[in-house]
PDB file of C-alpha atoms in Angstrom:
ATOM      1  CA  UNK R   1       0.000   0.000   0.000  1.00 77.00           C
ATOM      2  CA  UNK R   2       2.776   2.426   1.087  1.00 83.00           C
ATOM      3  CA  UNK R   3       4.812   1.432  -2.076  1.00 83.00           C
ATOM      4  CA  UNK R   4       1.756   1.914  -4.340  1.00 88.00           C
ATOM      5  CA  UNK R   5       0.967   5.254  -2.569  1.00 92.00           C
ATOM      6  CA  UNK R   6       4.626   6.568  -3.240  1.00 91.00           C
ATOM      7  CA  UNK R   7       4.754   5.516  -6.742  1.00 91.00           C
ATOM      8  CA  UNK R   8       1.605   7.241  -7.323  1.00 93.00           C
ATOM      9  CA  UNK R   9       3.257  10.397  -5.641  1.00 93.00           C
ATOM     10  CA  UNK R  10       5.891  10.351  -7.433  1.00 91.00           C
ATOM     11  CA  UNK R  11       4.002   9.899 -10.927  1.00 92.00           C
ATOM     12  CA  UNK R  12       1.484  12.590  -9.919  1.00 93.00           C
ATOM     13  CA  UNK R  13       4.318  15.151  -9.052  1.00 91.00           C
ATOM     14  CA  UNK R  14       6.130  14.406 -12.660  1.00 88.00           C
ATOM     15  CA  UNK R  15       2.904  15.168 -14.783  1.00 90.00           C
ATOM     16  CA  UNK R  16       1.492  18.285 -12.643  1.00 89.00           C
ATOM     17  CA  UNK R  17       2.459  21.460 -10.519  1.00 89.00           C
ATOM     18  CA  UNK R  18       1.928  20.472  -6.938  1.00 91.00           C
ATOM     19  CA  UNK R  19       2.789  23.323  -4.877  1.00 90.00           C
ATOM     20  CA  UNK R  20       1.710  22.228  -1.216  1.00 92.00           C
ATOM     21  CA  UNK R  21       1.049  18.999   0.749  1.00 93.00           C
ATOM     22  CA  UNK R  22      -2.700  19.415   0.277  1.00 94.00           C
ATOM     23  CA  UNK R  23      -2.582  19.857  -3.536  1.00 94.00           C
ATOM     24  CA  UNK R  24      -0.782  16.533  -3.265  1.00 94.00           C
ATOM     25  CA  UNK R  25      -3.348  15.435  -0.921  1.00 94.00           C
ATOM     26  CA  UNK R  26      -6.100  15.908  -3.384  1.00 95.00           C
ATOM     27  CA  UNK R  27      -4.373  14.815  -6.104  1.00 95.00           C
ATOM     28  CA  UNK R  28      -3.685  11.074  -4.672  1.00 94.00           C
ATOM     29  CA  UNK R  29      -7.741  11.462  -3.907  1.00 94.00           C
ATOM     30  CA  UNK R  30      -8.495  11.598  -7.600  1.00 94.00           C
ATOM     31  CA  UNK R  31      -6.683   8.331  -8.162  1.00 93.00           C
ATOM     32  CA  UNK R  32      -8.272   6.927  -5.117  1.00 93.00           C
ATOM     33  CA  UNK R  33      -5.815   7.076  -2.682  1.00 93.00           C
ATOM     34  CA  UNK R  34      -6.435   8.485   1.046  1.00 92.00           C
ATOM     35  CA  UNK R  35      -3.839  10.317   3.093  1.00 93.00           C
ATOM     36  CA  UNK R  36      -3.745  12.344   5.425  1.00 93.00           C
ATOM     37  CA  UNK R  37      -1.466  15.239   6.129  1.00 93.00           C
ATOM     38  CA  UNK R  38       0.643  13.201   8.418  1.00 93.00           C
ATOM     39  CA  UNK R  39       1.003  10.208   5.848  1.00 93.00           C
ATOM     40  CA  UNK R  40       1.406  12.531   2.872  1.00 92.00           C
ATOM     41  CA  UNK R  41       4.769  14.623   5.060  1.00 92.00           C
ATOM     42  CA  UNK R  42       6.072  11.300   5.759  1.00 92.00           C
ATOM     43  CA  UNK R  43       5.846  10.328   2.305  1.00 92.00           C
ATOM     44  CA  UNK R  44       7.488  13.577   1.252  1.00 91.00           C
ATOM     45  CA  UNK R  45      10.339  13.040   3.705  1.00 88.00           C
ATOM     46  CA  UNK R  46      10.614   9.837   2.628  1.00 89.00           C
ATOM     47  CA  UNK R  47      11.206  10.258  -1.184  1.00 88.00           C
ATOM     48  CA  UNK R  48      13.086  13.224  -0.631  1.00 84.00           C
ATOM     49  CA  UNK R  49      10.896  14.911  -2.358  1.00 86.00           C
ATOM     50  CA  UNK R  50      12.446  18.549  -2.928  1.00 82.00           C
ATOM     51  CA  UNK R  51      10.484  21.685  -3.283  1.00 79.00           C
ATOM     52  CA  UNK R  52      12.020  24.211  -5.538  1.00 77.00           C
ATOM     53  CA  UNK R  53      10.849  27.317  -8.019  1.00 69.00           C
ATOM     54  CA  UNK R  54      10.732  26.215 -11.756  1.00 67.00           C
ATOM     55  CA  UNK R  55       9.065  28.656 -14.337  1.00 68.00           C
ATOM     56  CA  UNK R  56       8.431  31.249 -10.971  1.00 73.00           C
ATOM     57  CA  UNK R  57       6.388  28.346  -9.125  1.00 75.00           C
ATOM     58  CA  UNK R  58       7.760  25.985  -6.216  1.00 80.00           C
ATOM     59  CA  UNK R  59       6.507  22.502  -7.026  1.00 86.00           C
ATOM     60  CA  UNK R  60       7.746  18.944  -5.650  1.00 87.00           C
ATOM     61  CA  UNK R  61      10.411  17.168  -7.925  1.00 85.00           C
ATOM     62  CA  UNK R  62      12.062  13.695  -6.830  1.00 82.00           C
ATOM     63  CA  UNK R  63      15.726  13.883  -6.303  1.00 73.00           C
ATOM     64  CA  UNK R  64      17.694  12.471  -9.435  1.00 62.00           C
ATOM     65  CA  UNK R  65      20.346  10.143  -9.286  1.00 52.00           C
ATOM     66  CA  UNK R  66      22.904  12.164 -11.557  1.00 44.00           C
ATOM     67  CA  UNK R  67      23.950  15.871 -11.225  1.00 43.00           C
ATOM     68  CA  UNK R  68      23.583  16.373 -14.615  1.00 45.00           C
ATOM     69  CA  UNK R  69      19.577  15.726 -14.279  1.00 45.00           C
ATOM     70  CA  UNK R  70      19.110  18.151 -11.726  1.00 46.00           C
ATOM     71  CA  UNK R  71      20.473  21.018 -13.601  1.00 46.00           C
ATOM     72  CA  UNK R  72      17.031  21.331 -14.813  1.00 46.00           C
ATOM     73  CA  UNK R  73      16.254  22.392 -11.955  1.00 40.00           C
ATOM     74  CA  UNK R  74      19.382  23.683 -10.355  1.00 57.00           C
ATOM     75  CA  UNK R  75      20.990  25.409 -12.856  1.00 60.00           C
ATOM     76  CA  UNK R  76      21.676  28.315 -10.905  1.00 60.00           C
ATOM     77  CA  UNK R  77      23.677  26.073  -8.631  1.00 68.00           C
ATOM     78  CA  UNK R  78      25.174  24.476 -12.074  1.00 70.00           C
ATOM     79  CA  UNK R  79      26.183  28.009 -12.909  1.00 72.00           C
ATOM     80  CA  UNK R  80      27.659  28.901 -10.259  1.00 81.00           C
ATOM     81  CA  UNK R  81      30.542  26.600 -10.449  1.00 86.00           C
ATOM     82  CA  UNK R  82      33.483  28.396 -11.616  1.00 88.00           C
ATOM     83  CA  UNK R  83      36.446  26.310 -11.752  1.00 91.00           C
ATOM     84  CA  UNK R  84      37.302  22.223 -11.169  1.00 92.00           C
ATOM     85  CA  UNK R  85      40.934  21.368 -10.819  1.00 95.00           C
ATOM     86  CA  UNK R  86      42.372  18.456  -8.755  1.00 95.00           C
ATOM     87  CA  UNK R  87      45.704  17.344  -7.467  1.00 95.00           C
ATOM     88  CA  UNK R  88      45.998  13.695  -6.149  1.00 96.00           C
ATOM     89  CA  UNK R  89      42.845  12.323  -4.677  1.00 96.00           C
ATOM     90  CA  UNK R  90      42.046  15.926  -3.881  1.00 97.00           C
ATOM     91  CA  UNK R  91      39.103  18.111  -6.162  1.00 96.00           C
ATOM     92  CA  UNK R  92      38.826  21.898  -5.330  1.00 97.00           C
ATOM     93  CA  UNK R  93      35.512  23.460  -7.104  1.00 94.00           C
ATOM     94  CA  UNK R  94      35.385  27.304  -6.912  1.00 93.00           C
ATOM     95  CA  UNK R  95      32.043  28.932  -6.561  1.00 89.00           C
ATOM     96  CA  UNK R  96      30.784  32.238  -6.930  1.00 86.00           C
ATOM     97  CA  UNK R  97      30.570  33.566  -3.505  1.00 89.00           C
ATOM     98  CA  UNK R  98      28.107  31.754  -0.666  1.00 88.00           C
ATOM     99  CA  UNK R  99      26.720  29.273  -3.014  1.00 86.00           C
ATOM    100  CA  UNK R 100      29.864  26.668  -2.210  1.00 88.00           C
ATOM    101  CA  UNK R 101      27.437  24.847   0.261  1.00 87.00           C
ATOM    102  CA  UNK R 102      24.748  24.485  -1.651  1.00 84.00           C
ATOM    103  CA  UNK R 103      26.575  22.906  -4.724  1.00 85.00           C
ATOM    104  CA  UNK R 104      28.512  20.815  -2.701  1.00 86.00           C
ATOM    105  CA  UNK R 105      25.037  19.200  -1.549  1.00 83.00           C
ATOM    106  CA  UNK R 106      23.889  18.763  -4.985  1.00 80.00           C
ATOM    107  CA  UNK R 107      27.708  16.851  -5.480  1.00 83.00           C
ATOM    108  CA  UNK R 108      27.109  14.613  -2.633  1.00 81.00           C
ATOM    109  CA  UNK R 109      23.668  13.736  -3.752  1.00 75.00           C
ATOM    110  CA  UNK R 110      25.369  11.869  -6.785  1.00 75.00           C
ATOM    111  CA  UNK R 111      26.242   9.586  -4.400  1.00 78.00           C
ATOM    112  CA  UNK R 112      29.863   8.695  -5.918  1.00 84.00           C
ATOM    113  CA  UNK R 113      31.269   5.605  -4.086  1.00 88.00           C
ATOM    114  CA  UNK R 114      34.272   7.735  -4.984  1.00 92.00           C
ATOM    115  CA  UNK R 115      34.137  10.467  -3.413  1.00 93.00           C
ATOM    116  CA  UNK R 116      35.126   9.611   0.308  1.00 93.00           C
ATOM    117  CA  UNK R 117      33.994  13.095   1.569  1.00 92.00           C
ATOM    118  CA  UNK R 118      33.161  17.104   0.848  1.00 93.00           C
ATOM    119  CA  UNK R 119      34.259  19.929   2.707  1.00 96.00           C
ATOM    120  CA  UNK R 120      32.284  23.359   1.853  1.00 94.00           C
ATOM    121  CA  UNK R 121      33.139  27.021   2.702  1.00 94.00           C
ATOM    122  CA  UNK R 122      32.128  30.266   1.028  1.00 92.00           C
ATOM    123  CA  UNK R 123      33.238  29.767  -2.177  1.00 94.00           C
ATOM    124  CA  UNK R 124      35.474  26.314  -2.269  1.00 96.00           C
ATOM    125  CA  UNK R 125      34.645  23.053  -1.777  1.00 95.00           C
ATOM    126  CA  UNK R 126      37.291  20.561  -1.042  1.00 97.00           C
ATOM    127  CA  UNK R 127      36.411  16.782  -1.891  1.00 96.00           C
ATOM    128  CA  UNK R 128      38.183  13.923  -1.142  1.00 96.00           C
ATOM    129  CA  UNK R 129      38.202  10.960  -3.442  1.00 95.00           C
ATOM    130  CA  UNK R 130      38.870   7.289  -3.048  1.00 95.00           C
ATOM    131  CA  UNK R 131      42.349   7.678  -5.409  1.00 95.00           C
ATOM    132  CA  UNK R 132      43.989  10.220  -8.558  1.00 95.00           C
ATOM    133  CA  UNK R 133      41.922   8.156 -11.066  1.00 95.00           C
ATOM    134  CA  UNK R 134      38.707   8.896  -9.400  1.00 95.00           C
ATOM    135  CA  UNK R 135      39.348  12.751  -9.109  1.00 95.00           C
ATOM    136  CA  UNK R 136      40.303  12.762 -12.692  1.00 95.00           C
ATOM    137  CA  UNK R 137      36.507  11.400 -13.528  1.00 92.00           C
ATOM    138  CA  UNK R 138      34.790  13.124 -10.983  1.00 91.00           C
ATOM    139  CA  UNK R 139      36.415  16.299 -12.172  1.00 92.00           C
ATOM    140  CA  UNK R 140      35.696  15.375 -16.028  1.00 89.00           C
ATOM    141  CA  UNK R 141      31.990  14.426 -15.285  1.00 84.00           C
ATOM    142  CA  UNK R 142      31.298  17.782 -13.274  1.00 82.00           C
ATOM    143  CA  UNK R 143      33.408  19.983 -15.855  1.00 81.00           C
ATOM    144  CA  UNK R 144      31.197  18.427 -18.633  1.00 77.00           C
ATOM    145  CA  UNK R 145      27.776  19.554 -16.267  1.00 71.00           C
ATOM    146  CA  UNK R 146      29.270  23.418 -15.833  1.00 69.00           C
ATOM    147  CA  UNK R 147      30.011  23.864 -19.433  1.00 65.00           C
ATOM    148  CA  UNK R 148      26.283  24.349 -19.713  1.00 48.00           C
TER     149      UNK R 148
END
């Protein structure tokens, strides 16, 4: 039931504009679904659902596996890289200023078995990868998203 509920969320938030948890709400009682506001925020936490503004609206989107995928929705973040250079098992992104954090969430949501860890400040974000091979891709596969 929960897995049938969730795939319907996630179906109903790819074909429509759902702005808040009781648009969703209604939405899954249309396709004959009942939840309440409890079950539908659980849901939402669940799935990772993320909320952000896409043609001047805030609607739910499911978290993508690749960074590349979420520039859709991120581009500003996307755009805001500035440089990718990396020396041993060592990447260093620059940012433009105060964004460093939030890109270096979007990097860890790739979920790289290589990268071993992320370090964000201001404008820099350090990560640390599993060898020199896997710094070369991870900084080939990121370059390849910024030249957007």
């Amino acid at each position: 039931m929960k897995s049938n509920r969730q795939e319907k969320i996630l179906e109903i938030i790819s074909k429509n504009n759902i702005e808040t948890q009781e648009e969703l709400i209604e939405a899954l009682k249309k396709e004959g679904i009942a939840a309440t506001q409890a079950t539908a925020s659980r849901d939402i936490r669940q799935l990772k659902l993320l909320k952000v503004m896409v043609d001047g609206v805030y609607k739910y989107v499911a978290p993508k596996k690749e960074l590349d995928e979420l520039s859709e929705y991120n581009s500003a973040l996307i755009l805001s890289i500035r440089e990718i250079k990396y020396a041993l098992n060592n990447v260093v992104i620059k940012t433009a200023p105060g964004l460093a954090q939030a890109v270096a969430a979007g990097v860890d949501s790739l979920r790289e078995s290589d990268i071993l860890g992320s370090v964000a400040g201001d404008d820099t974000i350090i990560l640390v990868t599993s060898s020199e091979e896997a710094s070369a891709k991870i900084v080939q596969k990121l370059s390849k998203i910024a030249e957007r």
